[in-house]
PDB file of C-alpha atoms in Angstrom:
ATOM      1  CA  MET A   1     -14.624 -12.866  13.542  1.00  0.00           C
ATOM      2  CA  ASN A   2     -13.116 -12.520  10.094  1.00  0.00           C
ATOM      3  CA  THR A   3     -12.865  -8.807   9.340  1.00  0.00           C
ATOM      4  CA  THR A   4     -12.063  -5.511  11.003  1.00  0.00           C
ATOM      5  CA  LYS A   5     -15.679  -4.444  10.460  1.00  0.00           C
ATOM      6  CA  GLU A   6     -16.884  -7.549  12.323  1.00  0.00           C
ATOM      7  CA  LEU A   7     -14.503  -6.765  15.204  1.00  0.00           C
ATOM      8  CA  ILE A   8     -15.714  -3.165  15.367  1.00  0.00           C
ATOM      9  CA  ASP A   9     -19.365  -4.236  15.226  1.00  0.00           C
ATOM     10  CA  LEU A  10     -18.758  -6.815  17.979  1.00  0.00           C
ATOM     11  CA  LEU A  11     -17.023  -4.291  20.237  1.00  0.00           C
ATOM     12  CA  LYS A  12     -19.710  -1.647  19.630  1.00  0.00           C
ATOM     13  CA  ALA A  13     -22.491  -4.110  20.417  1.00  0.00           C
ATOM     14  CA  ASN A  14     -20.741  -5.332  23.587  1.00  0.00           C
ATOM     15  CA  PRO A  15     -18.873  -2.434  25.247  1.00  0.00           C
ATOM     16  CA  ASN A  16     -16.054  -3.637  27.531  1.00  0.00           C
ATOM     17  CA  LYS A  17     -17.049  -7.290  27.175  1.00  0.00           C
ATOM     18  CA  TYR A  18     -14.084  -8.367  25.060  1.00  0.00           C
ATOM     19  CA  ARG A  19     -10.433  -8.236  26.038  1.00  0.00           C
ATOM     20  CA  MET A  20      -7.499  -6.916  24.037  1.00  0.00           C
ATOM     21  CA  SER A  21      -4.172  -8.406  25.093  1.00  0.00           C
ATOM     22  CA  THR A  22      -0.964  -6.386  24.983  1.00  0.00           C
ATOM     23  CA  ALA A  23       2.668  -7.260  25.581  1.00  0.00           C
ATOM     24  CA  GLY A  24       2.666  -4.618  28.325  1.00  0.00           C
ATOM     25  CA  ALA A  25       1.616  -1.056  29.078  1.00  0.00           C
ATOM     26  CA  GLY A  26       3.248   1.439  26.745  1.00  0.00           C
ATOM     27  CA  THR A  27       4.274  -1.104  24.111  1.00  0.00           C
ATOM     28  CA  ALA A  28       3.751  -0.509  20.398  1.00  0.00           C
ATOM     29  CA  GLY A  29       0.886  -3.018  20.389  1.00  0.00           C
ATOM     30  CA  HIS A  30      -0.735  -1.220  23.318  1.00  0.00           C
ATOM     31  CA  PHE A  31      -0.610   2.104  21.477  1.00  0.00           C
ATOM     32  CA  ALA A  32      -1.806   0.480  18.233  1.00  0.00           C
ATOM     33  CA  GLY A  33      -4.775  -1.006  20.073  1.00  0.00           C
ATOM     34  CA  GLU A  34      -5.627   2.220  21.883  1.00  0.00           C
ATOM     35  CA  MET A  35      -5.468   4.111  18.597  1.00  0.00           C
ATOM     36  CA  PHE A  36      -7.811   1.511  17.058  1.00  0.00           C
ATOM     37  CA  ILE A  37     -10.222   1.800  20.000  1.00  0.00           C
ATOM     38  CA  ALA A  38     -10.237   5.594  19.745  1.00  0.00           C
ATOM     39  CA  MET A  39     -10.616   5.735  15.955  1.00  0.00           C
ATOM     40  CA  ALA A  40     -13.303   3.027  15.870  1.00  0.00           C
ATOM     41  CA  GLY A  41     -15.237   4.566  18.753  1.00  0.00           C
ATOM     42  CA  VAL A  42     -15.431   1.277  20.635  1.00  0.00           C
ATOM     43  CA  LYS A  43     -14.826   0.126  24.198  1.00  0.00           C
ATOM     44  CA  SER A  44     -12.770  -2.904  25.156  1.00  0.00           C
ATOM     45  CA  GLN A  45     -10.992  -4.188  28.206  1.00  0.00           C
ATOM     46  CA  VAL A  46      -7.220  -3.900  27.818  1.00  0.00           C
ATOM     47  CA  VAL A  47      -5.132  -6.517  29.577  1.00  0.00           C
ATOM     48  CA  HIS A  48      -1.379  -6.040  29.843  1.00  0.00           C
ATOM     49  CA  TYR A  49       0.657  -9.234  29.918  1.00  0.00           C
ATOM     50  CA  ASP A  50       4.316  -9.637  30.738  1.00  0.00           C
ATOM     51  CA  GLY A  51       5.593  -9.792  27.172  1.00  0.00           C
ATOM     52  CA  GLY A  52       4.486 -10.833  23.711  1.00  0.00           C
ATOM     53  CA  GLY A  53       4.482 -14.571  24.376  1.00  0.00           C
ATOM     54  CA  PRO A  54       1.955 -14.415  27.218  1.00  0.00           C
ATOM     55  CA  ALA A  55      -0.165 -11.883  25.283  1.00  0.00           C
ATOM     56  CA  ILE A  56      -0.457 -14.264  22.326  1.00  0.00           C
ATOM     57  CA  THR A  57      -0.985 -17.272  24.595  1.00  0.00           C
ATOM     58  CA  ALA A  58      -3.964 -15.378  26.056  1.00  0.00           C
ATOM     59  CA  ILE A  59      -5.484 -15.148  22.569  1.00  0.00           C
ATOM     60  CA  VAL A  60      -4.783 -18.799  21.720  1.00  0.00           C
ATOM     61  CA  ASP A  61      -6.225 -19.928  25.082  1.00  0.00           C
ATOM     62  CA  GLY A  62      -9.300 -17.687  24.774  1.00  0.00           C
ATOM     63  CA  ASP A  63      -8.474 -15.460  27.767  1.00  0.00           C
ATOM     64  CA  ALA A  64      -8.409 -12.457  25.408  1.00  0.00           C
ATOM     65  CA  GLN A  65     -10.125 -12.058  22.068  1.00  0.00           C
ATOM     66  CA  TRP A  66      -7.981  -9.657  20.073  1.00  0.00           C
ATOM     67  CA  THR A  67      -4.603  -7.947  19.932  1.00  0.00           C
ATOM     68  CA  PHE A  68      -2.198  -5.867  17.883  1.00  0.00           C
ATOM     69  CA  ALA A  69       1.201  -7.547  17.754  1.00  0.00           C
ATOM     70  CA  PRO A  70       4.240  -7.678  15.484  1.00  0.00           C
ATOM     71  CA  ILE A  71       3.696 -10.325  12.828  1.00  0.00           C
ATOM     72  CA  ALA A  72       7.208 -11.782  13.048  1.00  0.00           C
ATOM     73  CA  GLY A  73       6.624 -13.950  16.128  1.00  0.00           C
ATOM     74  CA  ARG A  74       2.959 -14.569  15.337  1.00  0.00           C
ATOM     75  CA  LEU A  75       3.281 -15.800  11.762  1.00  0.00           C
ATOM     76  CA  PRO A  76       3.707 -19.476  12.744  1.00  0.00           C
ATOM     77  CA  HIS A  77       0.443 -19.301  14.733  1.00  0.00           C
ATOM     78  CA  VAL A  78      -1.317 -17.691  11.761  1.00  0.00           C
ATOM     79  CA  ARG A  79       0.001 -20.358   9.402  1.00  0.00           C
ATOM     80  CA  THR A  80      -1.138 -23.196  11.689  1.00  0.00           C
ATOM     81  CA  GLY A  81      -4.561 -21.619  12.209  1.00  0.00           C
ATOM     82  CA  LYS A  82      -4.154 -20.916  15.947  1.00  0.00           C
ATOM     83  CA  LEU A  83      -4.447 -17.185  15.188  1.00  0.00           C
ATOM     84  CA  LYS A  84      -6.343 -15.415  12.432  1.00  0.00           C
ATOM     85  CA  ALA A  85      -4.870 -12.246  10.973  1.00  0.00           C
ATOM     86  CA  ILE A  86      -7.819 -10.014  10.048  1.00  0.00           C
ATOM     87  CA  ALA A  87      -5.811  -6.875   9.242  1.00  0.00           C
ATOM     88  CA  THR A  88      -2.336  -5.397   9.343  1.00  0.00           C
ATOM     89  CA  GLY A  89      -1.558  -2.039  10.918  1.00  0.00           C
ATOM     90  CA  GLY A  90       0.572  -0.392   8.253  1.00  0.00           C
ATOM     91  CA  SER A  91      -0.406   1.696   5.269  1.00  0.00           C
ATOM     92  CA  GLU A  92       0.335  -1.170   2.853  1.00  0.00           C
ATOM     93  CA  ARG A  93      -0.290  -4.910   2.879  1.00  0.00           C
ATOM     94  CA  ILE A  94       2.668  -7.059   3.828  1.00  0.00           C
ATOM     95  CA  SER A  95       4.279  -9.567   1.482  1.00  0.00           C
ATOM     96  CA  VAL A  96       3.963 -12.575   3.815  1.00  0.00           C
ATOM     97  CA  LEU A  97       0.188 -12.042   4.148  1.00  0.00           C
ATOM     98  CA  PRO A  98      -0.804 -10.516   0.799  1.00  0.00           C
ATOM     99  CA  ASP A  99      -4.497 -11.404   1.183  1.00  0.00           C
ATOM    100  CA  VAL A 100      -4.816  -9.705   4.574  1.00  0.00           C
ATOM    101  CA  PRO A 101      -6.022  -6.093   4.208  1.00  0.00           C
ATOM    102  CA  THR A 102      -4.789  -3.159   6.228  1.00  0.00           C
ATOM    103  CA  VAL A 103      -6.942  -1.662   8.982  1.00  0.00           C
ATOM    104  CA  ALA A 104      -7.239   1.486   6.844  1.00  0.00           C
ATOM    105  CA  GLU A 105      -8.524  -0.555   3.881  1.00  0.00           C
ATOM    106  CA  SER A 106     -10.949  -2.302   6.197  1.00  0.00           C
ATOM    107  CA  GLY A 107     -12.887   0.720   7.345  1.00  0.00           C
ATOM    108  CA  LEU A 108     -10.645   2.988   9.433  1.00  0.00           C
ATOM    109  CA  PRO A 109      -9.105   5.383   6.905  1.00  0.00           C
ATOM    110  CA  GLY A 110      -5.922   6.987   8.159  1.00  0.00           C
ATOM    111  CA  TYR A 111      -5.088   4.184  10.587  1.00  0.00           C
ATOM    112  CA  ASN A 112      -1.365   3.481  10.471  1.00  0.00           C
ATOM    113  CA  ALA A 113       0.410   1.794  13.342  1.00  0.00           C
ATOM    114  CA  VAL A 114       3.737   0.339  12.339  1.00  0.00           C
ATOM    115  CA  GLY A 115       6.554  -0.613  14.636  1.00  0.00           C
ATOM    116  CA  TRP A 116       9.986   0.643  13.780  1.00  0.00           C
ATOM    117  CA  GLY A 117      13.380   0.588  15.359  1.00  0.00           C
ATOM    118  CA  GLY A 118      16.455   2.711  15.311  1.00  0.00           C
ATOM    119  CA  ILE A 119      19.983   2.334  16.550  1.00  0.00           C
ATOM    120  CA  PHE A 120      21.006   4.928  19.081  1.00  0.00           C
ATOM    121  CA  VAL A 121      24.365   5.831  20.593  1.00  0.00           C
ATOM    122  CA  PRO A 122      25.242   7.774  23.736  1.00  0.00           C
ATOM    123  CA  ASN A 123      25.062  11.558  23.514  1.00  0.00           C
ATOM    124  CA  GLY A 124      28.499  12.946  22.750  1.00  0.00           C
ATOM    125  CA  THR A 125      29.577  10.071  20.499  1.00  0.00           C
ATOM    126  CA  PRO A 126      32.006  11.563  17.943  1.00  0.00           C
ATOM    127  CA  GLN A 127      30.413  12.237  14.540  1.00  0.00           C
ATOM    128  CA  PRO A 128      32.976  10.139  12.589  1.00  0.00           C
ATOM    129  CA  ILE A 129      31.997   7.092  14.666  1.00  0.00           C
ATOM    130  CA  ILE A 130      28.295   7.772  14.083  1.00  0.00           C
ATOM    131  CA  ASP A 131      28.913   8.172  10.338  1.00  0.00           C
ATOM    132  CA  LYS A 132      30.926   4.934  10.108  1.00  0.00           C
ATOM    133  CA  LEU A 133      28.349   2.988  12.120  1.00  0.00           C
ATOM    134  CA  ASN A 134      25.514   4.374   9.999  1.00  0.00           C
ATOM    135  CA  ALA A 135      27.269   3.571   6.710  1.00  0.00           C
ATOM    136  CA  THR A 136      27.977  -0.006   7.856  1.00  0.00           C
ATOM    137  CA  ILE A 137      24.365  -0.577   8.972  1.00  0.00           C
ATOM    138  CA  VAL A 138      22.850   0.919   5.801  1.00  0.00           C
ATOM    139  CA  ALA A 139      25.182  -1.190   3.625  1.00  0.00           C
ATOM    140  CA  PHE A 140      24.115  -4.288   5.564  1.00  0.00           C
ATOM    141  CA  LEU A 141      20.398  -3.530   5.285  1.00  0.00           C
ATOM    142  CA  VAL A 142      20.443  -3.258   1.475  1.00  0.00           C
ATOM    143  CA  ARG A 143      21.974  -6.714   0.998  1.00  0.00           C
ATOM    144  CA  PRO A 144      19.436  -9.003  -0.746  1.00  0.00           C
ATOM    145  CA  GLU A 145      19.792 -11.801   1.804  1.00  0.00           C
ATOM    146  CA  VAL A 146      19.173  -9.372   4.668  1.00  0.00           C
ATOM    147  CA  LYS A 147      16.116  -7.868   2.957  1.00  0.00           C
ATOM    148  CA  GLU A 148      14.825 -11.417   2.390  1.00  0.00           C
ATOM    149  CA  GLN A 149      15.259 -12.310   6.084  1.00  0.00           C
ATOM    150  CA  PHE A 150      13.254  -9.255   7.074  1.00  0.00           C
ATOM    151  CA  ALA A 151      10.590  -9.976   4.426  1.00  0.00           C
ATOM    152  CA  VAL A 152       9.964 -13.572   5.515  1.00  0.00           C
ATOM    153  CA  GLN A 153       9.200 -12.221   8.979  1.00  0.00           C
ATOM    154  CA  GLY A 154       6.760  -9.636   7.666  1.00  0.00           C
ATOM    155  CA  SER A 155       9.165  -6.761   8.183  1.00  0.00           C
ATOM    156  CA  GLN A 156      10.976  -4.366   5.919  1.00  0.00           C
ATOM    157  CA  ALA A 157      14.589  -3.297   6.273  1.00  0.00           C
ATOM    158  CA  ALA A 158      15.118   0.398   5.666  1.00  0.00           C
ATOM    159  CA  GLY A 159      18.194   2.466   6.336  1.00  0.00           C
ATOM    160  CA  SER A 160      18.268   6.168   6.952  1.00  0.00           C
ATOM    161  CA  THR A 161      20.599   8.911   7.999  1.00  0.00           C
ATOM    162  CA  PRO A 162      20.961   9.992  11.623  1.00  0.00           C
ATOM    163  CA  ALA A 163      19.144  13.222  10.704  1.00  0.00           C
ATOM    164  CA  GLU A 164      16.214  11.274   9.185  1.00  0.00           C
ATOM    165  CA  LEU A 165      15.955   9.173  12.335  1.00  0.00           C
ATOM    166  CA  ALA A 166      16.003  12.307  14.485  1.00  0.00           C
ATOM    167  CA  ASP A 167      13.240  13.815  12.330  1.00  0.00           C
ATOM    168  CA  ALA A 168      11.138  10.637  12.522  1.00  0.00           C
ATOM    169  CA  SER A 169      11.332  10.265  16.277  1.00  0.00           C
ATOM    170  CA  PRO A 170       9.324  13.407  17.173  1.00  0.00           C
ATOM    171  CA  CYS A 171       6.668  12.474  14.571  1.00  0.00           C
ATOM    172  CA  GLU A 172       6.260   9.040  16.095  1.00  0.00           C
ATOM    173  CA  HIS A 173       6.187  10.607  19.557  1.00  0.00           C
ATOM    174  CA  LEU A 174       3.431  13.026  18.497  1.00  0.00           C
ATOM    175  CA  ARG A 175       1.369  10.256  16.878  1.00  0.00           C
ATOM    176  CA  ARG A 176       1.564   8.193  20.053  1.00  0.00           C
ATOM    177  CA  ARG A 177       0.665  11.210  22.173  1.00  0.00           C
ATOM    178  CA  ARG A 178      -2.464  11.633  20.081  1.00  0.00           C
ATOM    179  CA  ALA A 179      -3.322   7.984  20.678  1.00  0.00           C
ATOM    180  CA  SER A 180      -2.696   8.434  24.401  1.00  0.00           C
ATOM    181  CA  ALA A 181      -5.140  11.345  24.502  1.00  0.00           C
ATOM    182  CA  HIS A 182      -7.809   8.676  24.567  1.00  0.00           C
ATOM    183  CA  ASP A 183      -9.120   8.758  28.141  1.00  0.00           C
ATOM    184  CA  ARG A 184      -8.253   5.090  28.768  1.00  0.00           C
ATOM    185  CA  LEU A 185      -4.503   5.633  28.612  1.00  0.00           C
ATOM    186  CA  ARG A 186      -3.379   7.396  31.734  1.00  0.00           C
ATOM    187  CA  THR A 187       0.411   7.083  31.568  1.00  0.00           C
ATOM    188  CA  PRO A 188       1.847  10.425  30.461  1.00  0.00           C
ATOM    189  CA  ILE A 189       4.446  10.463  27.710  1.00  0.00           C
ATOM    190  CA  SER A 190       7.294  12.884  28.202  1.00  0.00           C
TER     191      SER A 190
END
């Protein structure tokens, strides 16, 4: 298969025949895949592996036929032809794969599943320590060589304030809850 439309057509024509690999239940790739399944109105087996390596090995070996996974560790397989990237999950194309469309561009408008990370500290950490840590991290992330290291892996470095991170976390939580409303995902999110 070469496009998102072809994947959707294949899954619609063969409900539960094909297997989506994940790096484990509750991972970002699992939620991205479940959101895709729900939005596309398709059915697929979902197989949880013990980590990203085994999930990708399942694709390469033919034990599973599709997955959503962070590009960083998969890019070498894409470049050697062991994996084919048919779409990316974000709202914009990524610089390391400029010819690969997004899922939204490819027929599922509104699809946006991007992994992100934050740095968290224990509750009760004094505000001056949080402020100093945040300033140091943000200053590091804007350095050209750091941005370049993120870019070559298909990622984007972005700093924020602690308040922005706190605001983003409930939004991400809500989006994942909506994806989990799909009847295939039974693990409750609290």
